[in-house]
mmCIF file of N, CA and C in Angstrom:
data_model
loop_
_atom_site.group_PDB
_atom_site.id
_atom_site.type_symbol
_atom_site.label_atom_id
_atom_site.label_comp_id
_atom_site.label_asym_id
_atom_site.label_seq_id
_atom_site.Cartn_x
_atom_site.Cartn_y
_atom_site.Cartn_z
ATOM 1 N N VAL A 275 7.798 22.047 68.728
ATOM 2 C CA VAL A 275 6.739 21.197 68.208
ATOM 3 C C VAL A 275 5.892 21.972 67.189
ATOM 4 N N ILE A 276 5.573 23.206 67.499
ATOM 5 C CA ILE A 276 4.751 24.008 66.591
ATOM 6 C C ILE A 276 5.515 24.299 65.304
ATOM 7 N N ARG A 277 6.793 24.630 65.435
ATOM 8 C CA ARG A 277 7.604 24.900 64.239
ATOM 9 C C ARG A 277 7.660 23.682 63.332
ATOM 10 N N LYS A 278 7.827 22.508 63.925
ATOM 11 C CA LYS A 278 7.883 21.279 63.122
ATOM 12 C C LYS A 278 6.583 21.071 62.363
ATOM 13 N N ARG A 279 5.472 21.361 62.998
ATOM 14 C CA ARG A 279 4.163 21.205 62.355
ATOM 15 C C ARG A 279 3.991 22.202 61.211
ATOM 16 N N ILE A 280 4.437 23.428 61.432
ATOM 17 C CA ILE A 280 4.357 24.445 60.376
ATOM 18 C C ILE A 280 5.217 24.039 59.187
ATOM 19 N N VAL A 281 6.431 23.562 59.461
ATOM 20 C CA VAL A 281 7.328 23.134 58.381
ATOM 21 C C VAL A 281 6.729 21.950 57.634
ATOM 22 N N LEU A 282 6.168 21.003 58.342
ATOM 23 C CA LEU A 282 5.546 19.841 57.707
ATOM 24 C C LEU A 282 4.408 20.270 56.781
ATOM 25 N N GLU A 283 3.572 21.178 57.247
ATOM 26 C CA GLU A 283 2.462 21.666 56.427
ATOM 27 C C GLU A 283 2.978 22.468 55.235
ATOM 28 N N ALA A 284 4.007 23.273 55.445
ATOM 29 C CA ALA A 284 4.594 24.043 54.339
ATOM 30 C C ALA A 284 5.139 23.108 53.271
ATOM 31 N N LYS A 285 5.834 22.059 53.681
ATOM 32 C CA LYS A 285 6.359 21.081 52.720
ATOM 33 C C LYS A 285 5.226 20.438 51.933
ATOM 34 N N ARG A 286 4.166 20.076 52.632
ATOM 35 C CA ARG A 286 3.022 19.443 51.969
ATOM 36 C C ARG A 286 2.411 20.379 50.927
ATOM 37 N N LEU A 287 2.217 21.627 51.306
ATOM 38 C CA LEU A 287 1.626 22.594 50.383
ATOM 39 C C LEU A 287 2.533 22.854 49.183
ATOM 40 N N LEU A 288 3.827 22.946 49.420
ATOM 41 C CA LEU A 288 4.769 23.224 48.333
ATOM 42 C C LEU A 288 4.840 22.076 47.334
ATOM 43 N N VAL A 289 4.762 20.853 47.834
ATOM 44 C CA VAL A 289 4.916 19.681 46.960
ATOM 45 C C VAL A 289 3.603 19.293 46.286
ATOM 46 N N ASN A 290 2.510 19.331 47.019
ATOM 47 C CA ASN A 290 1.259 18.760 46.523
ATOM 48 C C ASN A 290 0.314 19.736 45.836
ATOM 49 N N LEU A 291 0.474 21.021 46.076
ATOM 50 C CA LEU A 291 -0.439 21.989 45.481
ATOM 51 C C LEU A 291 0.327 22.945 44.587
ATOM 52 N N ASP A 292 -0.353 23.471 43.612
ATOM 53 C CA ASP A 292 0.263 24.414 42.685
ATOM 54 C C ASP A 292 0.072 25.840 43.203
ATOM 55 N N LEU A 293 0.610 26.095 44.389
ATOM 56 C CA LEU A 293 0.515 27.413 45.009
ATOM 57 C C LEU A 293 1.871 28.099 44.939
ATOM 58 N N SER A 294 1.846 29.413 44.829
ATOM 59 C CA SER A 294 3.103 30.159 44.892
ATOM 60 C C SER A 294 3.603 30.148 46.337
ATOM 61 N N VAL A 295 4.855 30.493 46.509
ATOM 62 C CA VAL A 295 5.408 30.574 47.861
ATOM 63 C C VAL A 295 4.652 31.622 48.670
ATOM 64 N N THR A 296 4.260 32.698 48.039
ATOM 65 C CA THR A 296 3.473 33.730 48.720
ATOM 66 C C THR A 296 2.146 33.164 49.206
ATOM 67 N N GLU A 297 1.474 32.394 48.359
ATOM 68 C CA GLU A 297 0.194 31.792 48.754
ATOM 69 C C GLU A 297 0.387 30.800 49.897
ATOM 70 N N VAL A 298 1.454 30.029 49.857
ATOM 71 C CA VAL A 298 1.744 29.086 50.946
ATOM 72 C C VAL A 298 1.973 29.856 52.240
ATOM 73 N N SER A 299 2.739 30.933 52.171
ATOM 74 C CA SER A 299 3.013 31.705 53.389
ATOM 75 C C SER A 299 1.723 32.264 53.986
ATOM 76 N N TYR A 300 0.814 32.750 53.140
ATOM 77 C CA TYR A 300 -0.460 33.264 53.654
ATOM 78 C C TYR A 300 -1.340 32.141 54.201
ATOM 79 N N GLN A 301 -1.302 30.979 53.578
ATOM 80 C CA GLN A 301 -2.065 29.824 54.081
ATOM 81 C C GLN A 301 -1.630 29.467 55.502
ATOM 82 N N LEU A 302 -0.347 29.688 55.785
ATOM 83 C CA LEU A 302 0.204 29.351 57.099
ATOM 84 C C LEU A 302 0.225 30.551 58.048
ATOM 85 N N ASN A 303 -0.504 31.602 57.673
ATOM 86 C CA ASN A 303 -0.679 32.805 58.504
ATOM 87 C C ASN A 303 0.587 33.623 58.707
ATOM 88 N N PHE A 304 1.511 33.552 57.766
ATOM 89 C CA PHE A 304 2.652 34.454 57.777
ATOM 90 C C PHE A 304 2.214 35.716 57.043
ATOM 91 N N LYS A 305 2.376 36.853 57.662
ATOM 92 C CA LYS A 305 1.973 38.115 57.036
ATOM 93 C C LYS A 305 3.048 38.636 56.089
ATOM 94 N N ASP A 306 4.268 38.149 56.256
ATOM 95 C CA ASP A 306 5.404 38.626 55.469
ATOM 96 C C ASP A 306 6.043 37.443 54.742
ATOM 97 N N ASN A 307 5.977 37.475 53.425
ATOM 98 C CA ASN A 307 6.505 36.382 52.617
ATOM 99 C C ASN A 307 8.003 36.190 52.829
ATOM 100 N N SER A 308 8.750 37.275 52.975
ATOM 101 C CA SER A 308 10.197 37.140 53.167
ATOM 102 C C SER A 308 10.509 36.504 54.519
ATOM 103 N N TYR A 309 9.701 36.800 55.544
ATOM 104 C CA TYR A 309 9.903 36.153 56.841
ATOM 105 C C TYR A 309 9.638 34.654 56.726
ATOM 106 N N PHE A 310 8.586 34.273 56.008
ATOM 107 C CA PHE A 310 8.302 32.855 55.802
ATOM 108 C C PHE A 310 9.481 32.169 55.117
ATOM 109 N N SER A 311 10.027 32.802 54.092
ATOM 110 C CA SER A 311 11.156 32.210 53.367
ATOM 111 C C SER A 311 12.367 32.037 54.276
ATOM 112 N N ARG A 312 12.650 33.040 55.100
ATOM 113 C CA ARG A 312 13.777 32.931 56.048
ATOM 114 C C ARG A 312 13.510 31.845 57.085
ATOM 115 N N PHE A 313 12.291 31.805 57.618
ATOM 116 C CA PHE A 313 11.908 30.781 58.596
ATOM 117 C C PHE A 313 12.076 29.387 57.997
ATOM 118 N N PHE A 314 11.560 29.193 56.782
ATOM 119 C CA PHE A 314 11.618 27.889 56.127
ATOM 120 C C PHE A 314 13.069 27.477 55.895
ATOM 121 N N LYS A 315 13.880 28.398 55.392
ATOM 122 C CA LYS A 315 15.282 28.078 55.112
ATOM 123 C C LYS A 315 16.032 27.734 56.391
ATOM 124 N N LYS A 316 15.750 28.447 57.471
ATOM 125 C CA LYS A 316 16.414 28.168 58.749
ATOM 126 C C LYS A 316 16.039 26.780 59.269
ATOM 127 N N GLN A 317 14.790 26.391 59.108
ATOM 128 C CA GLN A 317 14.314 25.108 59.622
ATOM 129 C C GLN A 317 14.719 23.931 58.737
ATOM 130 N N VAL A 318 14.699 24.122 57.417
ATOM 131 C CA VAL A 318 14.870 23.016 56.469
ATOM 132 C C VAL A 318 16.270 22.988 55.861
ATOM 133 N N GLY A 319 16.870 24.161 55.720
ATOM 134 C CA GLY A 319 18.176 24.235 55.081
ATOM 135 C C GLY A 319 18.109 24.610 53.611
ATOM 136 N N PHE A 320 16.909 24.760 53.099
ATOM 137 C CA PHE A 320 16.675 25.159 51.714
ATOM 138 C C PHE A 320 15.614 26.250 51.698
ATOM 139 N N ALA A 321 15.702 27.132 50.715
ATOM 140 C CA ALA A 321 14.625 28.100 50.498
ATOM 141 C C ALA A 321 13.411 27.341 49.961
ATOM 142 N N PRO A 322 12.204 27.858 50.160
ATOM 143 C CA PRO A 322 11.008 27.156 49.672
ATOM 144 C C PRO A 322 11.070 26.824 48.180
ATOM 145 N N GLU A 323 11.595 27.752 47.382
ATOM 146 C CA GLU A 323 11.694 27.511 45.939
ATOM 147 C C GLU A 323 12.641 26.351 45.639
ATOM 148 N N GLU A 324 13.748 26.277 46.375
ATOM 149 C CA GLU A 324 14.714 25.190 46.187
ATOM 150 C C GLU A 324 14.120 23.858 46.632
ATOM 151 N N PHE A 325 13.389 23.876 47.736
ATOM 152 C CA PHE A 325 12.779 22.641 48.243
ATOM 153 C C PHE A 325 11.794 22.063 47.241
ATOM 154 N N ARG A 326 11.049 22.920 46.599
ATOM 155 C CA ARG A 326 10.036 22.480 45.642
ATOM 156 C C ARG A 326 10.655 21.701 44.489
ATOM 157 N N LYS A 327 11.869 22.051 44.098
ATOM 158 C CA LYS A 327 12.556 21.365 42.993
ATOM 159 C C LYS A 327 13.021 20.044 43.480
#
């Protein structure tokens, strides 16, 4: 449930705000940008940069 909420918020931030992936990861309290990218890709099937397109 928590992972789904984090992914939902990450998607919202990536689509609606002009934030870098690094800024999105920090907004969601990820200390490591590469971990956020791996987490996002595992949950969604796309890297954050790919999802944004």
